[in-house]
């Protein structure tokens, strides 16, 4: 059985102001089996150098409530460490779902990467 | 399923996480045939996926030899989906997630499936029938353009 | 279907033309889960559609109360699809279309379904079982990259 | 039950040489219930003014063997009346299917409209 699984790519970018931003680019599925990809990758970031984190969902094909629970755990951990997390690339449907469950109180949803970067300023 | 029901389509899946995607595709295709708008099809897909995952995980305890039965009934203005498992059904009603509690570690990060189902469809109920199996029943209506 | 078969997914459809699209979506989704390449998924979709249409039209004589049963069995390197109806199966073997004859009105323009099924999948057979119903059986293999 | 049905649009264009071409633009499904859309529309064309016919499949979502049979009937009728028919917009999968059944002996398949137009010259 081919498992489409979760792919994640870590990237460092700079926003207009020159501040460094860590981008986690997810692809594939985010489900209950994505813990290593989501929390493992997040856990590898240093709280000192990764103050600003951007979650890129634009290549995510399937996201369920267990996957959203992992994102909530990431947000919880980040809030504990004083990191700011912004989000972009969600389809209109999943923007609605994130809003329904109330995540938008803890991470803002932006239409694209440029807007999300600007959101840190 | 009653073989005489000419408006029902049935899908039977082993309880293996991931197979809910097959139910999503089947339900999506039925909803498109019925003329549902793309955003309502997305609502239905997420609701059906969550109901199937719950049936596999909680109802059938991830025993792959137990079947999740998905019955799609096409009515004049609505589509009803029943997702049946062999368990005793959810012990409690729908719980709305409290994000503040989740963000303070006072509530499990999970536990949003039933809430999402209820929020995304026009009607949702859970029927517990310990002897014959239990089911989640969802309805989306054609004249409802969604929230 | 044997409830113990943890690698089988079953879809049951009334014999209504158009519902073959639901079977296409279900089969496509299973094939994608198994890792089939997009062109092979297209081959499978057309083959499954043609088999369902034949089951509805010829096997079940378009009686909507008769079910077409689609059983998808996932094996290590292949996907088998059985499409069952309540009829006696095709009376003859696969006939390759003769386009020259069709273009001179000497052969019906139709009659390409079984040929397409056989050409698009890796294995195709028709099993006639007048008492229990008949089925078309198709297999596509993962290691075959298509023609 | 919403029927996606067959849609067909008739258009007159000119090829580079200035010769008039009749384009039948199909959309939706081409199945056993598409006879009015396929043969009815074709039957409404005058054999005198529609010598060159272009079939545009680029908006077709679903095509089955009964639909292909209608296309064969159209090609048969056109060959009787001395009309030339070219085809474009088929997906690679349906180009393969058309080739398998042997239709390509009676209509050429082109990748796009410009190439198909040029094919009349
Ligand atoms: N089909 C079911 N059978 C038995 N219990 C269920 C079923 N669906 C839901 N439940 C119960 O309801 C609880 C809440 O479900 P849900 O909101 O989907 O969140 P989660 O599945 O993440 O726990 C589950 O933890 C489970 O105890
Ligand atoms: N499931 C079936 N049950 C009974 N007869 C069948 C079945 N499938 C095919 N046939 C027979 O085989 C013939 C050829 O089928 P096919 O090649 O698909 O072309 P068509 O369906 O266009 O006639 C049909 O006309 C029918 O007589």
Short mmCIF file of C-alpha atoms in Angstrom, two decimals, chain A residues 12-66:
data_model
loop_
_atom_site.label_atom_id
_atom_site.label_comp_id
_atom_site.label_asym_id
_atom_site.label_seq_id
_atom_site.Cartn_x
_atom_site.Cartn_y
_atom_site.Cartn_z
CA UNK A 12 14.53 29.94 6.28
CA UNK A 13 13.28 33.08 4.59
CA UNK A 14 13.48 36.78 5.43
CA UNK A 15 10.55 39.13 5.61
CA UNK A 16 10.60 42.65 4.20
CA UNK A 17 11.97 44.00 7.49
CA UNK A 18 14.83 41.51 7.29
CA UNK A 19 13.71 39.40 10.24
CA UNK A 20 14.31 35.69 9.76
CA UNK A 21 11.28 33.43 9.37
CA UNK A 22 11.18 29.66 9.58
CA UNK A 23 8.73 28.15 7.12
CA UNK A 24 7.37 24.62 7.52
CA UNK A 25 6.01 23.55 4.15
CA UNK A 26 3.65 20.62 4.53
CA UNK A 27 2.58 18.38 1.66
CA UNK A 28 0.47 15.24 1.32
CA UNK A 29 -1.77 14.24 4.22
CA UNK A 30 -1.93 15.57 7.78
CA UNK A 31 -3.57 12.87 9.90
CA UNK A 32 -3.04 10.96 13.14
CA UNK A 33 0.11 9.43 11.66
CA UNK A 34 1.72 12.80 11.01
CA UNK A 35 3.09 13.33 14.52
CA UNK A 36 6.75 12.86 13.52
CA UNK A 37 6.36 15.17 10.53
CA UNK A 38 4.51 17.89 12.40
CA UNK A 39 5.72 17.81 16.02
CA UNK A 40 9.06 16.13 15.26
CA UNK A 41 10.00 18.78 12.73
CA UNK A 42 8.78 21.58 15.00
CA UNK A 43 10.70 20.07 17.92
CA UNK A 44 13.92 20.27 15.91
CA UNK A 45 13.70 24.04 15.67
CA UNK A 46 15.61 26.17 18.15
CA UNK A 47 13.31 28.54 20.08
CA UNK A 48 16.09 31.16 19.93
CA UNK A 49 16.59 31.27 16.17
CA UNK A 50 13.01 30.38 15.19
CA UNK A 51 10.97 33.14 16.76
CA UNK A 52 8.69 33.50 13.74
CA UNK A 53 7.18 30.37 12.23
CA UNK A 54 5.12 30.14 9.09
CA UNK A 55 2.99 27.08 8.34
CA UNK A 56 2.46 26.51 4.61
CA UNK A 57 -0.53 24.28 3.85
CA UNK A 58 -0.69 25.00 0.13
CA UNK A 59 0.44 21.50 -0.89
CA UNK A 60 -1.66 19.63 1.67
CA UNK A 61 -4.11 17.25 0.01
CA UNK A 62 -5.98 15.87 3.00
CA UNK A 63 -6.32 17.15 6.54
CA UNK A 64 -8.54 15.63 9.21
CA UNK A 65 -9.37 16.46 12.82
CA UNK A 66 -6.50 14.35 14.17
#
